[in-house]
Tab-separated table of C-alpha atoms in Angstrom:
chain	number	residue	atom	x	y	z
W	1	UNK	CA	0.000	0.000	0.000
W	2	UNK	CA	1.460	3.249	-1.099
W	3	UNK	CA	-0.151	6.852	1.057
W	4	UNK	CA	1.221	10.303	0.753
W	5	UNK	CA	0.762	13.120	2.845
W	6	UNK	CA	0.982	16.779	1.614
W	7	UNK	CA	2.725	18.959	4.442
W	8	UNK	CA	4.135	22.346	4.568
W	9	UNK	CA	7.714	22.072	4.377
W	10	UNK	CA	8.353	23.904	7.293
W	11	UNK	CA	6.471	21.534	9.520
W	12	UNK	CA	7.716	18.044	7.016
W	13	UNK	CA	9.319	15.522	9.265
W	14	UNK	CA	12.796	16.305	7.780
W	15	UNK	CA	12.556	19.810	8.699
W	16	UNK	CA	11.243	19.022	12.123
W	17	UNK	CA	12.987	15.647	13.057
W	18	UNK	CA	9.873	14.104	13.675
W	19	UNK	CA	6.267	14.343	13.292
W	20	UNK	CA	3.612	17.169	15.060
W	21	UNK	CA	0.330	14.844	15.521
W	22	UNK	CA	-2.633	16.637	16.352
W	23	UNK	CA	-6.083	15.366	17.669
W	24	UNK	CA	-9.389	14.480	16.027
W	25	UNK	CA	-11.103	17.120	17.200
W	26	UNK	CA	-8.845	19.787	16.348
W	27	UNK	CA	-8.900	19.128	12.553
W	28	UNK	CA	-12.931	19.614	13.233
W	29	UNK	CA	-12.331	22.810	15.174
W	30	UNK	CA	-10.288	24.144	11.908
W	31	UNK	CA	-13.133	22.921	9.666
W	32	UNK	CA	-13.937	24.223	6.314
W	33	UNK	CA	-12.003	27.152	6.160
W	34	UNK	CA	-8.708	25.305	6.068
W	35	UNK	CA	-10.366	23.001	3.416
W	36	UNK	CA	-8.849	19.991	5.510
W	37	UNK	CA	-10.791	19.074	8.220
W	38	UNK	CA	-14.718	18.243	8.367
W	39	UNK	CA	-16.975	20.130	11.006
W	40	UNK	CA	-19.036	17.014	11.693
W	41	UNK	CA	-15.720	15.020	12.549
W	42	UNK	CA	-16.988	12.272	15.528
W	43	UNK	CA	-20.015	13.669	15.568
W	44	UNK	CA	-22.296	11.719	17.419
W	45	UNK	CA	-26.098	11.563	17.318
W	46	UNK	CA	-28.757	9.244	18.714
W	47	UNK	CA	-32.593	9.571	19.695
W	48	UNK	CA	-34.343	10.293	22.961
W	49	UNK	CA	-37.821	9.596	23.636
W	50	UNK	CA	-39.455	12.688	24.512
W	51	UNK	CA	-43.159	14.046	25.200
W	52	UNK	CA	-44.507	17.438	23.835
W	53	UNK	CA	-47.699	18.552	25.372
W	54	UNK	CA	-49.724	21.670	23.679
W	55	UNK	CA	-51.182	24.484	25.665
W	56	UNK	CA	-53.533	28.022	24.717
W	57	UNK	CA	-54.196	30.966	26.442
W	58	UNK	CA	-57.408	30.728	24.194
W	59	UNK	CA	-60.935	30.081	26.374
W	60	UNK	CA	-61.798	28.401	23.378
W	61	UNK	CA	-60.004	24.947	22.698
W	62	UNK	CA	-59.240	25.183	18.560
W	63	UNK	CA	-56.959	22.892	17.242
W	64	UNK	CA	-53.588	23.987	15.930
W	65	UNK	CA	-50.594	23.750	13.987
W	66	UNK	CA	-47.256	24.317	15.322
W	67	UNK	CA	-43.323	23.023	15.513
W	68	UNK	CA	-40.229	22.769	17.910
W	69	UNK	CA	-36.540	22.704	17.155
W	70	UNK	CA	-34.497	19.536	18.508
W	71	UNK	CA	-31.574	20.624	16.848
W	72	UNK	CA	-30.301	24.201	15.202
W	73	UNK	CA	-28.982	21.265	12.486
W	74	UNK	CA	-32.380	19.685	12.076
W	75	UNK	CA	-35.400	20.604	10.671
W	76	UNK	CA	-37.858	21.051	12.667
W	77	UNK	CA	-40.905	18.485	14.085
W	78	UNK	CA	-44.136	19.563	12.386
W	79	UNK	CA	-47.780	18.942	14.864
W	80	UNK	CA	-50.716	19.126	13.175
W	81	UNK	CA	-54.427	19.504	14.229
W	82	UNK	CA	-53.059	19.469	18.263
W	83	UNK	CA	-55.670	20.392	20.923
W	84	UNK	CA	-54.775	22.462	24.061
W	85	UNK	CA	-53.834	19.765	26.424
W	86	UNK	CA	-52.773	16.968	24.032
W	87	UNK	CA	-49.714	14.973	24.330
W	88	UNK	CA	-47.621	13.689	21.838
W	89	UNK	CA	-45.050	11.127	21.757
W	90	UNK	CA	-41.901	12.033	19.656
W	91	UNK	CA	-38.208	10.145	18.992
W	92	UNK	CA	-36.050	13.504	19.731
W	93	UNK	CA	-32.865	13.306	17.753
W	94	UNK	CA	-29.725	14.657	19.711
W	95	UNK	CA	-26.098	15.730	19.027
W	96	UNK	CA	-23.606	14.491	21.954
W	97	UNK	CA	-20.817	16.131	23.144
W	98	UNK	CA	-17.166	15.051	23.520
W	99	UNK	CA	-17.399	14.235	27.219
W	100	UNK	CA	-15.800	11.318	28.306
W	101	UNK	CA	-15.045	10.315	24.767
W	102	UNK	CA	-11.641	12.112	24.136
W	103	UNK	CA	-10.585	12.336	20.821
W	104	UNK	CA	-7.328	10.063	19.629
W	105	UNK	CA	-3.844	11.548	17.625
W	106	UNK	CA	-4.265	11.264	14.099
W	107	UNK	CA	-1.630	10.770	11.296
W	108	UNK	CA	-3.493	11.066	7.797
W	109	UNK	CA	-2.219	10.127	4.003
W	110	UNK	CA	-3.969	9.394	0.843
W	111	UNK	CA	-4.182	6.851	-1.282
W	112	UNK	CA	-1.005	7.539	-4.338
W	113	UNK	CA	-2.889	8.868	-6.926
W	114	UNK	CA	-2.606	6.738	-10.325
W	115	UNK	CA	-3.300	9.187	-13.044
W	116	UNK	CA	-2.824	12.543	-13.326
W	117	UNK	CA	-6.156	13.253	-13.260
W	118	UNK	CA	-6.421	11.342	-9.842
W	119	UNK	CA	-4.078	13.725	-8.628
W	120	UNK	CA	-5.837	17.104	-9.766
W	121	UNK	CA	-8.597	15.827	-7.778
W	122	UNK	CA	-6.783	15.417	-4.498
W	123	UNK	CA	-4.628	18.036	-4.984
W	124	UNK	CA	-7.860	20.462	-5.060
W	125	UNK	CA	-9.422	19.084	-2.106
W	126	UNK	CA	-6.244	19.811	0.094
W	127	UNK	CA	-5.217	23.015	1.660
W	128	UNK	CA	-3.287	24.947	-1.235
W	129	UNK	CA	-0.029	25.934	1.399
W	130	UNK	CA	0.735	22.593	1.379
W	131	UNK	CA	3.657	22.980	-0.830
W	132	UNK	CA	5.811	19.293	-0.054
W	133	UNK	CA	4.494	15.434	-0.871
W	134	UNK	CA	5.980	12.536	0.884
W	135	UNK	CA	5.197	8.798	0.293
W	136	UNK	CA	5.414	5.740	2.788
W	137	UNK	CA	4.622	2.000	1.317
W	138	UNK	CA	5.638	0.247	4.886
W	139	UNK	CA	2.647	1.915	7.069
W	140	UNK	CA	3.327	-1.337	9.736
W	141	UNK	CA	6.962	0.047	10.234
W	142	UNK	CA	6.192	3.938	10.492
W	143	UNK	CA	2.982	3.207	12.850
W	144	UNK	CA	5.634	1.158	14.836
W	145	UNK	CA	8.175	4.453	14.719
W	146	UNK	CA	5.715	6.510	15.569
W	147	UNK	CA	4.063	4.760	18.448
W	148	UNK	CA	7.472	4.347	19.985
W	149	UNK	CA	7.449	8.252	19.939
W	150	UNK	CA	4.476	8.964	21.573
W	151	UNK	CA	5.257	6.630	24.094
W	152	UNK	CA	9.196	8.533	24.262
W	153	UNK	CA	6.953	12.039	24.447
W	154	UNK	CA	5.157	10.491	27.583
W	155	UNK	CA	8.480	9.287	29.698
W	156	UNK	CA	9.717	13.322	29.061
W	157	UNK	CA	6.452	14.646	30.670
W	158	UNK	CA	7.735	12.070	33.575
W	159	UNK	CA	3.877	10.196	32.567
W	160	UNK	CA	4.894	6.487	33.622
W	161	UNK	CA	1.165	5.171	33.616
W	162	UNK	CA	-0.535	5.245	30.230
W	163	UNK	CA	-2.591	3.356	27.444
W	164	UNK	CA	-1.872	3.352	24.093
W	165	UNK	CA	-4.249	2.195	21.458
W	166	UNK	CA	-3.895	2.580	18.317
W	167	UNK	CA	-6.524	1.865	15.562
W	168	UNK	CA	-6.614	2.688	12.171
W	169	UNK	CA	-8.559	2.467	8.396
W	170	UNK	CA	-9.663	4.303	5.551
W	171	UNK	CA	-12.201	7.167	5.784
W	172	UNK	CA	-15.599	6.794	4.511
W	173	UNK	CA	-17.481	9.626	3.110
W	174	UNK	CA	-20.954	8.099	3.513
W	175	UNK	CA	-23.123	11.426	4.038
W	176	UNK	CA	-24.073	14.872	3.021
W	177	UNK	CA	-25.258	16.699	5.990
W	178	UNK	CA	-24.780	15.199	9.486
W	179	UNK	CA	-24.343	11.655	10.142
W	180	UNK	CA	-26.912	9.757	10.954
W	181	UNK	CA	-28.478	8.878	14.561
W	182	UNK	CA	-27.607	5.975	16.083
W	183	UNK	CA	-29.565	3.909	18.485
W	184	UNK	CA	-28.258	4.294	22.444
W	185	UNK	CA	-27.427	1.823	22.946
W	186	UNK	CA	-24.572	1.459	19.827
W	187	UNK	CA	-23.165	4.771	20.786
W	188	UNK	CA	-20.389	3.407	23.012
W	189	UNK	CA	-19.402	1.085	20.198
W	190	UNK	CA	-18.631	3.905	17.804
W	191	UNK	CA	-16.721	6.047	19.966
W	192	UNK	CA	-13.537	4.645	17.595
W	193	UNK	CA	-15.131	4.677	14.300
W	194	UNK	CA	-16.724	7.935	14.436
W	195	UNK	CA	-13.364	9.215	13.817
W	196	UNK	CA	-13.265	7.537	10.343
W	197	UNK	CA	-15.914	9.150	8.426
W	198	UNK	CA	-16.579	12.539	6.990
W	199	UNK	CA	-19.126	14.082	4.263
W	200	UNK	CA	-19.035	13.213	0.446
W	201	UNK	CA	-17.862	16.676	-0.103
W	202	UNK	CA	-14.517	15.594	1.253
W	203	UNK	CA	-14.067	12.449	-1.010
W	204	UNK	CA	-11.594	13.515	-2.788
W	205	UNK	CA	-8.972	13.197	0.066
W	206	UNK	CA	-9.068	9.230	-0.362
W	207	UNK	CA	-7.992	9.466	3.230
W	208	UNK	CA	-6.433	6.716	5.171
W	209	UNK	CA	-5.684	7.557	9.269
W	210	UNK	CA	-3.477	5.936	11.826
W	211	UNK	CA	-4.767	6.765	15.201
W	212	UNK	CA	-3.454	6.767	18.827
W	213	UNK	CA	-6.122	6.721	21.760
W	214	UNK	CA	-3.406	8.331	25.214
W	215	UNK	CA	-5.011	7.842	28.045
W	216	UNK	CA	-3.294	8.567	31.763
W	217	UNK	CA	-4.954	8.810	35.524
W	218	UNK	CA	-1.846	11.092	35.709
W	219	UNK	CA	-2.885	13.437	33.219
W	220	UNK	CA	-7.132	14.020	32.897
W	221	UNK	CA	-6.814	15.570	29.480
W	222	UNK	CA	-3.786	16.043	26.708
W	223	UNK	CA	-2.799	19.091	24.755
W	224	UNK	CA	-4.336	19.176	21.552
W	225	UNK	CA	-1.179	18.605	19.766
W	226	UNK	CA	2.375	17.218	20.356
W	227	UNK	CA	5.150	17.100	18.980
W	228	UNK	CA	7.144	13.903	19.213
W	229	UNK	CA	10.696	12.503	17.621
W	230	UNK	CA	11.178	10.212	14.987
W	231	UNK	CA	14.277	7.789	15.037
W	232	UNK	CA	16.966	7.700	11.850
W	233	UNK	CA	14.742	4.641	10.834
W	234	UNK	CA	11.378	6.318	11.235
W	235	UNK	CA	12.759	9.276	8.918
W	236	UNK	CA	13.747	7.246	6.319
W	237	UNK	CA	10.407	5.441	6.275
W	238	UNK	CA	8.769	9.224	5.147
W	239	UNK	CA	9.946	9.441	1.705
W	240	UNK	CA	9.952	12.457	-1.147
W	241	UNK	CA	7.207	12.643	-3.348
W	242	UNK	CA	6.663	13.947	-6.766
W	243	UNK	CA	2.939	14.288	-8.384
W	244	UNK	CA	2.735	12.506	-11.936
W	245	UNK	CA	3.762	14.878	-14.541
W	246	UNK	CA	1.296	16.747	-16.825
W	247	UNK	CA	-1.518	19.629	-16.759
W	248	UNK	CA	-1.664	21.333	-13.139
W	249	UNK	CA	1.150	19.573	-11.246
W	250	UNK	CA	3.657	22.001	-11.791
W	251	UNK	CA	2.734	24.161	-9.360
W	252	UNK	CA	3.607	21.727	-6.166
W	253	UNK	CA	7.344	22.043	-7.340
């Protein structure tokens, strides 16, 4: 498998000695206006049962139409012919938060594009200061390198109890607005994969992600990114990478 990562030169691992990993969330927070990361990145959404009950200041009981907002992201729930007094039963849809389900490191690439054409089309869904390409086609080895340097990064904050887990995949890009709800009681059991999907409009990345859930009773909550070394051998396994040649590639130099 061969993935390539676009990267400002200034920040490549060369230039750095190592690799700045940043989490989940954080390429949400930047969302569209870096043209990188997704605003509905680990979103999470499920139903609640809820009951709406009408009421009138009216002396006369008419019936009447009216509507409530579960979500500023939703449309809202439309109640027809409801007398003053009458209950309905309703499935509220909901949007969690990130409480208690901390977001992991990430590491992205894309898939080598094939044609040149293939290459146009990721190149235009990246951010445009991203002016260096490497390639890597032993992902084992490097997820090994880096691993070892998160875990180096946590012995020089003096952290000596931890969990790493790392988890990784290819992105799918399997909606258009939100994603969809979930039932309760499967929302603990995507509080991994969440991380791997963003909205069609983003297909063009082709994205692939290593991930690293750091967890530590001696730390509650990590900083949002971190910079960690890469060894001689974990270097070597980032290599230079040069788009096919032909119309619109020579402007990556």
């Amino acid at each position: 498998m061969k993935l390539i990562r676009g990267w400002e030169q200034r920040f490549s691992p060369d230039a750095i000695g190592g690799l700045r990993l940043s989490k989940a969330a954080t390429f949400r927070d930047i969302g569209e206006e870096d043209g990188l990361g997704d605003r509905r990145e680990g979103e999470l959404r499920t139903t609640v049962p809820a009951t709406i009950e009408s009421r009138s200041d009216s002396p006369i009981p008419v019936p009447a139409t009216f509507s409530i907002h579960t979500d500023s992201d939703e449309p809202p729930i439309v109640f027809e012919d409801v007398m003053p007094g009458e209950r309905r039963e309703v499935q509220q849809e909901i949007r969690l938060g990130d409480s208690g389900l901390d977001s992991p490191f990430l590491l992205c690439f894309s898939r080598e594009p094939a044609s040149v054409s293939d290459w146009e089309v990721l190149r235009a869904s990246l951010p445009a200061r991203y002016d260096t390409y490497t390639i890597t086609t032993d992902i084992d080895a490097l997820s090994f390198e880096v691993e070892w340097g998160i875990k180096r990064w946590l012995a020089l904050q003096e952290i000596t109890q931890h969990e790493v887990v790392r988890y990784r995949g290819w992105v799918t890009y399997s909606y258009d607005e939100r994603p969809p709800a979930v039932d309760p009681e499967d929302v603990l059991a995507q509080r991994r994969s969440r991380w791997f999907r963003k909205r069609r409009m983003y297909s063009g990345q082709r994205e692939y992600r290593l991930a690293w859930e750091v967890t530590s009773p001696q730390w509650e909550c990590f900083p949002a990114v971190i910079d960690i070394e890469l060894t001689r051998t974990g270097l070597n396994l980032v290599e230079p990478w040069s788009p096919p040649a032909g119309r619109g590639c020579q402007e990556t130099g």
